[in-house]
Amino acid sequence: MLTVDNLNKHFGGMVAVDHCSFAVDKGSITGLIGPNGAGKTTIFNIIAGAQQADSGHILFEDRDITGMAPHQLYAMGLLRTFQIPREFARLTVLENLMAAAPAQPGERIMLNWIAPGRVRTREAQVLERAEDALAFLGLSHLGDLPAGNLSGGQKKLLELGRTMMTDARLVLLDEPGAGVNPTLLGRITGMITRLNRERGYTFCIIEHDMDLIEAICGPVIVLAEGQVLSQGSMEEIRADERVIDAYFGGAVQ
């Protein structure tokens, strides 16, 4: 579904991504791990259109998307979440979900006057989808609460809910487990697995929690110094001496 081909990115004299190539298969939950400074977030930023690569190509379903803007990728079903959730704090949880839905004619002022029926029809569709997402995530009881009042873990669930407001095909998850208590972490991983199995989402996940990666990811890609160091199952990764040296500090547990 996604192919990263010979990607390079420099920041001044610092090499962040160095001739990096890997693929994410359709229907997979692929882990992207590596020590701090390995280039993981920079690669996500480039794939999602937030930063431009110096060279290389990115293919999404065999289409070259290199350099495309985030809103264009969003319309194609390629989405990302953030390590620190970016909710609209003063809007309710339900309104946050509704705001994420694409193709809303009510966002164009003139259409509210000349095509009010079309606007109402689409708003009803968006509301139904948002309520479905809340129910799926177990957040219906919080729908009328300002999103800024949610806990960190609940905000991560809300981020997942936003991806459900469009026809997501590939979702880039940036540390979904960061700062989340164990109970909510279990719910988040369960929702990721359900979205993958029941709704056909493909995921690529940056995460430092190796238990999370082992629990839900099939293939795992290890980055070090902007390059792919190793890839395979978690069992294969743990047995790779290069990974032990680069990621686990050479200590075998």
Coordinates of N, CA and C in Angstrom, one line a residue:
M1 N 0.8 -1.2 0.0 CA 0.0 0.0 0.0 C 0.9 1.3 0.0
L2 N 1.9 1.3 0.8 CA 2.8 2.4 0.9 C 4.3 2.0 0.6
T3 N 5.0 2.7 -0.3 CA 6.3 2.4 -0.6 C 7.2 3.7 -0.4
V4 N 8.2 3.6 0.5 CA 9.1 4.7 0.7 C 10.4 4.3 -0.1
D5 N 10.8 5.1 -1.0 CA 11.9 4.7 -1.9 C 13.0 5.7 -1.9
N6 N 14.1 5.3 -1.2 CA 15.4 6.0 -1.3 C 15.2 7.5 -0.8
L7 N 14.5 7.6 0.4 CA 14.2 8.9 0.9 C 15.4 9.5 1.6
N8 N 15.6 10.9 1.4 CA 16.6 11.6 2.1 C 16.1 12.9 2.6
K9 N 16.6 13.3 3.8 CA 16.2 14.6 4.4 C 17.4 15.1 5.3
H10 N 17.8 16.3 5.0 CA 18.9 16.9 5.8 C 18.3 18.2 6.4
F11 N 18.8 18.5 7.6 CA 18.6 19.7 8.3 C 19.9 20.4 8.5
G12 N 20.3 21.3 7.6 CA 21.6 21.8 7.7 C 22.6 20.7 7.4
G13 N 23.6 20.6 8.4 CA 24.6 19.5 8.2 C 24.1 18.2 8.9
M14 N 22.9 18.1 9.4 CA 22.5 16.9 10.1 C 21.7 16.1 9.1
V15 N 22.0 14.8 9.0 CA 21.3 13.8 8.2 C 20.2 13.2 9.0
A16 N 18.9 13.5 8.7 CA 17.8 12.9 9.5 C 17.3 11.6 8.9
V17 N 17.3 11.6 7.5 CA 16.8 10.4 6.8 C 17.8 10.1 5.7
D18 N 18.4 8.9 5.6 CA 19.5 8.7 4.8 C 19.2 7.4 3.9
H19 N 18.8 7.7 2.6 CA 18.5 6.7 1.6 C 17.7 5.6 2.2
C20 N 16.5 6.0 2.8 CA 15.7 5.1 3.5 C 14.6 4.5 2.6
S21 N 14.4 3.2 2.6 CA 13.4 2.5 1.8 C 12.7 1.4 2.6
F22 N 11.4 1.4 2.5 CA 10.6 0.3 3.1 C 9.2 0.3 2.5
A23 N 8.5 -0.7 2.9 CA 7.1 -0.8 2.4 C 6.2 -1.2 3.5
V24 N 4.9 -0.7 3.4 CA 3.8 -1.1 4.3 C 2.8 -1.9 3.5
D25 N 2.5 -3.1 3.9 CA 1.6 -3.9 3.1 C 0.2 -3.6 3.4
K26 N -0.7 -3.7 2.5 CA -2.1 -3.4 2.7 C -2.7 -4.4 3.7
G27 N -3.5 -3.9 4.7 CA -4.1 -4.7 5.7 C -3.2 -5.1 6.9
S28 N -2.0 -4.5 6.9 CA -1.1 -4.9 8.0 C -1.2 -3.8 9.1
I29 N -0.6 -4.2 10.2 CA -0.3 -3.2 11.3 C 1.2 -3.3 11.4
T30 N 1.9 -2.3 10.8 CA 3.4 -2.3 10.7 C 3.9 -1.4 11.8
G31 N 4.9 -2.0 12.6 CA 5.6 -1.2 13.6 C 6.8 -0.5 13.0
L32 N 7.0 0.8 13.4 CA 8.2 1.5 13.0 C 8.9 1.9 14.3
I33 N 10.0 1.3 14.6 CA 10.7 1.5 15.9 C 12.2 1.9 15.6
G34 N 12.8 2.4 16.7 CA 14.2 2.8 16.7 C 14.5 3.7 17.8
P35 N 15.8 3.9 18.1 CA 16.2 4.8 19.2 C 15.8 6.3 18.8
N36 N 15.8 7.1 19.8 CA 15.5 8.6 19.6 C 16.5 9.1 18.6
G37 N 16.0 9.9 17.6 CA 16.9 10.5 16.6 C 17.1 9.6 15.4
A38 N 16.3 8.5 15.4 CA 16.5 7.5 14.2 C 15.9 8.0 13.0
G39 N 15.0 9.1 13.1 CA 14.4 9.6 11.9 C 12.9 9.2 11.7
K40 N 12.3 8.6 12.7 CA 11.0 8.1 12.6 C 9.9 9.2 12.3
T41 N 9.9 10.2 13.2 CA 8.9 11.3 13.1 C 9.2 12.1 11.8
T42 N 10.4 12.3 11.4 CA 10.7 13.0 10.2 C 10.1 12.2 9.0
I43 N 10.3 10.9 9.0 CA 9.7 10.1 7.9 C 8.2 10.3 7.9
F44 N 7.5 10.2 9.0 CA 6.1 10.4 9.1 C 5.7 11.7 8.6
N45 N 6.4 12.8 9.0 CA 6.1 14.1 8.5 C 6.2 14.2 7.0
I46 N 7.2 13.6 6.4 CA 7.4 13.6 5.0 C 6.3 12.9 4.3
I47 N 5.9 11.7 4.8 CA 4.9 10.9 4.2 C 3.6 11.7 4.2
A48 N 3.3 12.3 5.4 CA 2.0 13.0 5.6 C 2.0 14.4 4.9
G49 N 3.1 14.8 4.3 CA 3.1 16.1 3.6 C 3.4 17.3 4.4
A50 N 3.8 17.1 5.7 CA 4.1 18.2 6.6 C 5.5 18.8 6.3
Q51 N 6.4 17.9 5.8 CA 7.8 18.3 5.4 C 8.1 17.8 4.0
Q52 N 9.0 18.4 3.4 CA 9.4 18.0 2.0 C 10.7 17.2 2.1
A53 N 10.8 16.1 1.4 CA 12.1 15.3 1.3 C 13.1 16.1 0.4
D54 N 14.3 15.9 0.6 CA 15.4 16.4 -0.3 C 15.4 15.6 -1.6
S55 N 15.2 14.3 -1.5 CA 15.1 13.4 -2.6 C 14.4 12.1 -2.2
G56 N 14.1 11.3 -3.3 CA 13.4 10.1 -3.0 C 11.9 10.2 -3.4
H57 N 11.2 9.1 -3.3 CA 9.8 9.1 -3.7 C 9.0 8.3 -2.7
I58 N 7.7 8.7 -2.6 CA 6.7 8.0 -1.8 C 5.6 7.6 -2.7
L59 N 5.2 6.3 -2.7 CA 4.1 5.8 -3.5 C 3.0 5.3 -2.5
F60 N 1.8 5.7 -2.8 CA 0.6 5.3 -2.1 C -0.3 4.6 -3.0
E61 N -0.5 3.3 -2.9 CA -1.3 2.5 -3.8 C -0.8 2.7 -5.2
D62 N 0.5 2.7 -5.4 CA 1.2 2.8 -6.7 C 1.1 4.2 -7.3
R63 N 0.6 5.2 -6.6 CA 0.5 6.6 -7.0 C 1.6 7.4 -6.4
D64 N 2.4 8.2 -7.1 CA 3.4 9.0 -6.5 C 2.8 10.2 -5.8
I65 N 3.0 10.2 -4.5 CA 2.4 11.3 -3.7 C 3.5 12.2 -3.1
T66 N 4.7 12.0 -3.6 CA 5.8 12.8 -3.1 C 5.5 14.3 -3.2
G67 N 5.6 15.0 -2.1 CA 5.4 16.4 -2.0 C 3.9 16.9 -2.0
M68 N 3.0 16.0 -2.0 CA 1.6 16.4 -1.9 C 1.2 16.9 -0.5
A69 N 0.3 17.8 -0.5 CA -0.1 18.5 0.7 C -1.0 17.6 1.6
P70 N -1.0 17.9 2.9 CA -1.7 17.0 3.8 C -3.2 16.9 3.5
H71 N -3.8 18.0 3.1 CA -5.3 17.9 2.8 C -5.6 17.1 1.5
Q72 N -4.6 17.0 0.6 CA -4.8 16.1 -0.5 C -4.6 14.7 -0.1
L73 N -3.7 14.4 0.7 CA -3.5 13.0 1.2 C -4.7 12.6 2.1
Y74 N -5.2 13.5 2.9 CA -6.4 13.2 3.7 C -7.6 12.8 2.8
A75 N -7.7 13.5 1.7 CA -8.8 13.2 0.8 C -8.6 11.8 0.1
M76 N -7.4 11.4 0.1 CA -7.1 10.0 -0.5 C -7.2 8.9 0.5
G77 N -7.3 9.3 1.8 CA -7.4 8.2 2.8 C -6.1 7.9 3.5
L78 N -5.1 8.8 3.4 CA -3.9 8.7 4.1 C -3.9 9.7 5.2
L79 N -3.9 9.3 6.5 CA -4.1 10.1 7.6 C -3.0 9.9 8.6
R80 N -2.8 10.9 9.5 CA -1.8 10.7 10.6 C -2.4 11.2 11.9
T81 N -2.0 10.6 13.0 CA -2.2 11.2 14.3 C -0.9 11.7 14.9
F82 N -1.0 12.3 16.1 CA 0.2 13.0 16.7 C 0.4 12.4 18.1
Q83 N 1.7 12.4 18.4 CA 2.1 12.0 19.8 C 1.4 12.8 20.8
I84 N 1.3 14.1 20.6 CA 0.5 15.0 21.5 C -0.8 15.3 20.8
P85 N -1.9 14.8 21.2 CA -3.2 15.1 20.5 C -3.4 16.6 20.3
R86 N -4.0 16.9 19.1 CA -4.3 18.3 18.8 C -5.8 18.5 18.6
E87 N -6.5 18.3 19.7 CA -7.9 18.5 19.7 C -8.3 20.0 19.7
F88 N -9.6 20.3 19.3 CA -10.1 21.6 19.4 C -10.7 21.6 20.9
A89 N -9.9 22.2 21.8 CA -10.2 22.1 23.2 C -11.6 22.6 23.6
R90 N -12.1 23.7 23.0 CA -13.3 24.3 23.4 C -14.5 23.6 22.7
L91 N -14.3 22.9 21.7 CA -15.4 22.2 21.0 C -15.7 20.9 21.8
T92 N -16.9 20.4 21.7 CA -17.2 19.2 22.4 C -16.5 18.0 21.6
V93 N -16.5 16.9 22.3 CA -16.0 15.7 21.7 C -16.7 15.4 20.4
L94 N -18.0 15.4 20.4 CA -18.8 15.2 19.2 C -18.5 16.2 18.1
E95 N -18.4 17.5 18.4 CA -18.0 18.5 17.5 C -16.7 18.3 16.9
N96 N -15.7 17.8 17.7 CA -14.4 17.5 17.2 C -14.4 16.5 16.1
L97 N -15.3 15.5 16.3 CA -15.4 14.4 15.2 C -16.1 15.0 14.0
M98 N -17.1 15.8 14.2 CA -17.8 16.3 13.0 C -17.0 17.2 12.2
A99 N -16.1 18.0 12.9 CA -15.2 18.9 12.2 C -14.2 18.2 11.3
A100 N -13.9 16.9 11.6 CA -12.9 16.2 10.8 C -13.5 15.6 9.5
A101 N -14.8 15.6 9.4 CA -15.4 15.0 8.2 C -15.2 15.8 6.9
P102 N -14.9 15.2 5.8 CA -14.6 15.9 4.6 C -15.9 16.3 3.9
A103 N -15.8 17.1 2.8 CA -16.8 17.4 1.9 C -18.1 17.9 2.6
Q104 N -18.0 18.9 3.4 CA -19.1 19.5 4.1 C -19.5 20.8 3.4
P105 N -20.6 20.8 2.6 CA -21.0 22.0 1.9 C -21.3 23.2 2.8
G106 N -21.6 22.9 4.1 CA -21.9 24.0 5.0 C -20.7 24.9 5.3
E107 N -19.5 24.4 5.0 CA -18.3 25.2 5.2 C -18.2 26.3 4.2
R108 N -19.0 26.3 3.2 CA -19.0 27.4 2.2 C -20.2 28.2 2.4
I109 N -20.0 29.5 2.8 CA -21.1 30.4 3.3 C -22.2 30.5 2.3
M110 N -21.9 30.6 1.0 CA -23.0 30.8 0.0 C -23.9 29.6 0.0
L111 N -23.4 28.4 0.1 CA -24.2 27.2 0.0 C -25.3 27.1 1.1
N112 N -25.0 27.7 2.3 CA -26.0 27.8 3.4 C -27.2 28.6 3.0
W113 N -27.0 29.5 2.0 CA -28.1 30.3 1.6 C -28.8 29.7 0.4
I114 N -28.0 29.2 -0.6 CA -28.6 28.8 -1.8 C -28.9 27.3 -1.9
A115 N -28.3 26.5 -1.0 CA -28.6 25.1 -1.0 C -28.7 24.5 0.4
P116 N -29.6 25.1 1.2 CA -29.7 24.7 2.7 C -30.1 23.2 2.8
G117 N -30.9 22.7 1.9 CA -31.3 21.3 2.0 C -30.1 20.4 1.9
R118 N -29.2 20.7 0.9 CA -28.0 20.0 0.7 C -27.1 20.0 2.0
V119 N -27.0 21.2 2.6 CA -26.2 21.4 3.8 C -26.8 20.5 4.9
R120 N -28.1 20.6 5.1 CA -28.7 19.8 6.2 C -28.6 18.3 6.0
T121 N -28.7 17.9 4.8 CA -28.5 16.4 4.5 C -27.1 15.9 4.9
R122 N -26.1 16.7 4.4 CA -24.7 16.3 4.7 C -24.5 16.4 6.2
E123 N -25.0 17.4 6.9 CA -24.8 17.5 8.4 C -25.4 16.3 9.1
A124 N -26.5 15.9 8.6 CA -27.2 14.7 9.3 C -26.3 13.4 9.1
Q125 N -25.7 13.3 7.9 CA -24.8 12.2 7.6 C -23.6 12.2 8.5
V126 N -23.0 13.4 8.6 CA -21.8 13.6 9.4 C -22.1 13.3 10.9
L127 N -23.3 13.8 11.4 CA -23.7 13.5 12.8 C -23.8 12.1 13.0
E128 N -24.5 11.4 12.1 CA -24.6 9.9 12.3 C -23.3 9.2 12.3
R129 N -22.4 9.6 11.5 CA -21.1 8.9 11.4 C -20.3 9.2 12.7
A130 N -20.4 10.5 13.2 CA -19.7 10.8 14.5 C -20.3 10.1 15.6
E131 N -21.6 9.9 15.7 CA -22.2 9.1 16.8 C -21.8 7.7 16.7
D132 N -21.7 7.2 15.5 CA -21.2 5.8 15.3 C -19.8 5.6 15.8
A133 N -18.9 6.6 15.5 CA -17.5 6.6 16.0 C -17.4 6.6 17.5
L134 N -18.3 7.5 18.1 CA -18.3 7.6 19.6 C -18.7 6.2 20.2
A135 N -19.7 5.6 19.6 CA -20.2 4.3 20.2 C -19.1 3.3 20.0
F136 N -18.4 3.2 18.8 CA -17.4 2.3 18.6 C -16.3 2.4 19.6
L137 N -15.9 3.6 19.9 CA -14.8 3.9 20.8 C -15.2 3.9 22.3
G138 N -16.5 3.8 22.6 CA -16.9 3.8 24.0 C -16.9 5.2 24.6
L139 N -17.1 6.2 23.8 CA -17.0 7.6 24.3 C -18.3 8.3 24.2
S140 N -19.4 7.6 23.9 CA -20.7 8.2 23.8 C -21.1 9.1 25.0
H141 N -20.7 8.6 26.2 CA -21.1 9.3 27.4 C -20.3 10.6 27.5
L142 N -19.3 10.8 26.7 CA -18.5 12.1 26.8 C -18.7 13.0 25.6
G143 N -19.7 12.7 24.8 CA -19.9 13.4 23.5 C -20.1 14.9 23.7
D144 N -20.8 15.3 24.8 CA -21.1 16.7 25.0 C -20.0 17.4 25.9
L145 N -19.0 16.7 26.2 CA -17.9 17.3 27.1 C -16.9 18.1 26.2
P146 N -16.4 19.2 26.7 CA -15.4 19.9 25.9 C -14.2 19.0 25.8
A147 N -13.6 18.9 24.6 CA -12.5 17.9 24.3 C -11.3 18.2 25.2
G148 N -11.1 19.5 25.5 CA -10.0 19.8 26.4 C -10.0 19.2 27.8
N149 N -11.2 18.7 28.2 CA -11.4 18.1 29.5 C -11.0 16.7 29.5
L150 N -10.8 16.1 28.4 CA -10.5 14.6 28.3 C -9.1 14.3 28.9
S151 N -9.0 13.1 29.4 CA -7.6 12.6 29.8 C -6.8 12.4 28.6
G152 N -5.5 12.2 28.8 CA -4.6 11.9 27.7 C -5.0 10.7 26.9
G153 N -5.3 9.7 27.6 CA -5.7 8.5 26.9 C -7.0 8.6 26.1
Q154 N -8.0 9.4 26.7 CA -9.2 9.6 26.0 C -9.0 10.5 24.7
K155 N -8.0 11.4 24.8 CA -7.7 12.2 23.6 C -7.1 11.4 22.5
K156 N -6.3 10.4 22.9 CA -5.8 9.4 21.9 C -6.9 8.7 21.2
L157 N -7.9 8.3 22.0 CA -9.1 7.6 21.4 C -9.8 8.6 20.5
L158 N -9.9 9.9 20.9 CA -10.5 10.9 20.0 C -9.8 11.0 18.7
E159 N -8.5 10.9 18.8 CA -7.6 11.0 17.5 C -8.0 9.8 16.6
L160 N -8.2 8.6 17.2 CA -8.6 7.5 16.4 C -10.0 7.8 15.8
G161 N -10.9 8.4 16.6 CA -12.2 8.7 16.1 C -12.2 9.6 14.9
R162 N -11.3 10.5 14.9 CA -11.2 11.4 13.7 C -10.9 10.7 12.4
T163 N -10.1 9.7 12.6 CA -9.7 8.9 11.4 C -11.0 8.1 10.8
M164 N -11.9 7.9 11.7 CA -13.1 7.2 11.3 C -14.1 8.1 10.6
M165 N -13.9 9.4 10.6 CA -14.8 10.3 9.9 C -14.6 10.5 8.4
T166 N -13.6 9.8 7.9 CA -13.4 9.7 6.5 C -13.1 8.3 6.1
D167 N -13.0 8.0 4.8 CA -12.7 6.7 4.4 C -11.2 6.4 4.4
A168 N -10.7 6.3 5.7 CA -9.3 6.1 5.9 C -8.8 4.7 5.3
R169 N -7.7 4.8 4.7 CA -7.1 3.5 4.1 C -5.8 3.2 4.8
L170 N -5.0 4.2 5.1 CA -3.7 4.1 5.8 C -3.6 5.2 6.8
V171 N -3.4 4.7 8.1 CA -3.3 5.7 9.2 C -1.9 5.6 9.8
L172 N -1.2 6.7 9.9 CA 0.1 6.8 10.6 C -0.1 7.2 12.0
L173 N 0.2 6.3 12.9 CA 0.0 6.6 14.4 C 1.3 6.9 15.0
D174 N 1.4 8.1 15.6 CA 2.7 8.5 16.2 C 2.5 8.3 17.7
E175 N 3.1 7.3 18.2 CA 3.2 6.9 19.7 C 1.8 6.9 20.3
P176 N 0.9 6.1 19.9 CA -0.4 6.1 20.5 C -0.4 5.7 22.0
G177 N 0.6 5.1 22.4 CA 0.7 4.6 23.8 C 1.4 5.6 24.8
A178 N 1.9 6.7 24.2 CA 2.7 7.7 25.0 C 1.8 8.4 26.1
G179 N 2.2 8.3 27.3 CA 1.5 9.0 28.4 C 0.1 8.5 28.7
V180 N -0.2 7.2 28.4 CA -1.5 6.6 28.6 C -1.4 5.6 29.7
N181 N -2.4 5.6 30.6 CA -2.4 4.6 31.6 C -2.7 3.2 31.1
P182 N -2.3 2.2 31.8 CA -2.4 0.8 31.3 C -3.8 0.5 30.9
T183 N -4.9 0.9 31.6 CA -6.2 0.5 31.3 C -6.6 1.1 29.9
L184 N -6.4 2.4 29.7 CA -6.8 3.0 28.5 C -5.9 2.5 27.3
L185 N -4.6 2.2 27.7 CA -3.8 1.7 26.6 C -4.3 0.4 26.0
G186 N -4.9 -0.4 26.9 CA -5.5 -1.7 26.4 C -6.7 -1.4 25.5
R187 N -7.4 -0.4 25.8 CA -8.6 0.0 25.0 C -8.1 0.5 23.6
I188 N -7.0 1.3 23.7 CA -6.5 1.9 22.4 C -6.0 0.8 21.5
T189 N -5.2 -0.1 22.0 CA -4.7 -1.2 21.2 C -5.8 -2.0 20.7
G190 N -6.8 -2.2 21.5 CA -8.0 -3.0 21.1 C -8.7 -2.4 19.9
M191 N -8.8 -1.0 20.0 CA -9.5 -0.3 18.9 C -8.7 -0.3 17.6
I192 N -7.4 -0.2 17.8 CA -6.5 -0.3 16.6 C -6.7 -1.7 15.9
T193 N -6.7 -2.7 16.7 CA -6.9 -4.1 16.1 C -8.2 -4.2 15.5
R194 N -9.3 -3.7 16.1 CA -10.6 -3.8 15.6 C -10.8 -3.0 14.3
L195 N -10.2 -1.8 14.2 CA -10.3 -1.0 13.0 C -9.5 -1.7 11.9
N196 N -8.5 -2.4 12.2 CA -7.7 -3.2 11.2 C -8.5 -4.4 10.7
R197 N -9.1 -5.1 11.6 CA -9.8 -6.4 11.3 C -11.2 -6.2 10.7
E198 N -11.9 -5.2 11.4 CA -13.3 -5.1 11.0 C -13.6 -4.0 9.9
R199 N -12.7 -3.0 9.9 CA -12.9 -1.9 8.9 C -11.8 -1.8 7.9
G200 N -10.9 -2.7 7.9 CA -9.9 -2.7 6.8 C -8.8 -1.6 6.9
Y201 N -8.6 -1.0 8.0 CA -7.6 0.0 8.1 C -6.2 -0.6 8.0
T202 N -5.3 0.0 7.3 CA -3.9 -0.3 7.4 C -3.2 0.7 8.3
F203 N -2.3 0.2 9.2 CA -1.7 1.1 10.2 C -0.1 1.0 10.1
C204 N 0.5 2.1 10.2 CA 2.0 2.1 10.5 C 2.1 2.9 11.8
I205 N 2.8 2.3 12.7 CA 2.8 2.8 14.1 C 4.3 3.1 14.6
I206 N 4.5 4.3 15.0 CA 5.7 4.6 15.7 C 5.4 4.4 17.2
E207 N 6.3 3.7 17.9 CA 6.0 3.4 19.3 C 7.3 3.0 20.0
H208 N 7.5 3.4 21.2 CA 8.6 2.9 22.0 C 8.2 1.8 23.0
D209 N 6.9 1.6 23.2 CA 6.5 0.5 24.0 C 6.5 -0.8 23.2
M210 N 7.6 -1.6 23.5 CA 7.8 -2.8 22.8 C 6.7 -3.9 23.0
D211 N 6.1 -3.8 24.2 CA 5.0 -4.8 24.5 C 3.8 -4.5 23.6
L212 N 3.5 -3.2 23.3 CA 2.5 -2.8 22.4 C 2.8 -3.3 21.0
I213 N 4.0 -3.0 20.6 CA 4.4 -3.4 19.2 C 4.3 -4.9 19.0
E214 N 4.8 -5.6 20.0 CA 4.7 -7.1 19.9 C 3.3 -7.6 19.9
A215 N 2.4 -6.9 20.7 CA 1.0 -7.4 20.8 C 0.2 -7.2 19.5
I216 N 0.4 -6.2 18.8 CA -0.5 -5.9 17.7 C 0.2 -5.8 16.3
C217 N 1.5 -5.7 16.2 CA 2.2 -5.5 14.9 C 2.6 -6.8 14.4
G218 N 2.5 -6.9 13.0 CA 3.0 -8.1 12.3 C 4.5 -7.8 12.0
P219 N 4.7 -7.2 10.8 CA 6.0 -6.8 10.5 C 6.5 -5.6 11.3
V220 N 7.7 -5.6 11.6 CA 8.3 -4.5 12.4 C 9.6 -4.0 11.6
I221 N 9.7 -2.7 11.5 CA 10.8 -2.0 10.8 C 11.6 -1.3 11.8
V222 N 12.9 -1.5 11.8 CA 13.8 -0.8 12.8 C 14.6 0.2 12.0
L223 N 14.6 1.4 12.5 CA 15.4 2.5 12.0 C 16.5 2.8 12.9
A224 N 17.6 3.2 12.3 CA 18.8 3.7 13.1 C 19.5 4.7 12.2
E225 N 19.8 5.9 12.7 CA 20.5 6.9 11.9 C 19.9 7.2 10.5
G226 N 18.6 7.2 10.5 CA 17.9 7.5 9.3 C 17.8 6.4 8.2
Q227 N 18.2 5.2 8.6 CA 18.2 4.1 7.6 C 17.5 2.9 8.2
V228 N 17.0 2.0 7.4 CA 16.4 0.8 7.9 C 17.6 -0.2 8.3
L229 N 17.5 -0.5 9.6 CA 18.5 -1.4 10.1 C 18.2 -2.9 10.0
S230 N 16.9 -3.1 10.2 CA 16.4 -4.5 10.2 C 14.9 -4.5 10.0
Q231 N 14.3 -5.6 9.6 CA 12.8 -5.7 9.5 C 12.5 -7.2 9.6
G232 N 11.3 -7.4 10.1 CA 10.8 -8.8 10.2 C 9.8 -8.9 11.4
S233 N 9.6 -10.1 11.9 CA 8.7 -10.3 13.0 C 9.4 -9.8 14.3
M234 N 8.7 -9.5 15.4 CA 9.3 -9.0 16.6 C 10.3 -10.1 17.1
E235 N 10.0 -11.3 16.9 CA 10.9 -12.4 17.4 C 12.2 -12.3 16.6
E236 N 12.2 -12.0 15.3 CA 13.4 -11.9 14.5 C 14.1 -10.6 14.9
I237 N 13.4 -9.6 15.2 CA 14.0 -8.3 15.5 C 14.8 -8.4 16.8
R238 N 14.2 -9.1 17.8 CA 14.8 -9.2 19.1 C 16.1 -10.1 19.0
A239 N 16.2 -10.9 18.0 CA 17.3 -11.8 17.9 C 18.4 -11.2 17.0
D240 N 18.2 -10.0 16.4 CA 19.1 -9.4 15.5 C 20.2 -8.6 16.3
E241 N 21.4 -9.0 16.3 CA 22.5 -8.4 17.1 C 22.6 -6.9 16.7
R242 N 22.4 -6.5 15.5 CA 22.5 -5.1 15.1 C 21.5 -4.3 15.9
V243 N 20.2 -4.8 16.0 CA 19.2 -4.1 16.8 C 19.5 -4.1 18.2
I244 N 20.0 -5.2 18.8 CA 20.4 -5.2 20.2 C 21.5 -4.1 20.5
D245 N 22.4 -4.0 19.6 CA 23.5 -3.0 19.8 C 22.9 -1.5 19.6
A246 N 22.1 -1.3 18.6 CA 21.7 0.0 18.3 C 20.5 0.5 19.1
Y247 N 19.6 -0.4 19.4 CA 18.4 0.0 20.1 C 18.3 -0.4 21.6
F248 N 18.8 -1.6 21.9 CA 18.8 -2.0 23.3 C 20.1 -1.9 24.0
G249 N 21.0 -1.1 23.4 CA 22.3 -0.8 24.1 C 23.2 -2.0 24.2
G250 N 23.0 -3.0 23.5 CA 23.9 -4.2 23.5 C 23.6 -5.1 24.7
A251 N 22.5 -4.8 25.4 CA 22.2 -5.7 26.6 C 21.1 -6.7 26.2
V252 N 21.3 -7.9 26.3 CA 20.3 -9.0 26.0 C 19.6 -9.3 27.2
Q253 N 18.3 -9.2 27.2 CA 17.5 -9.5 28.4 C 17.0 -10.9 28.4

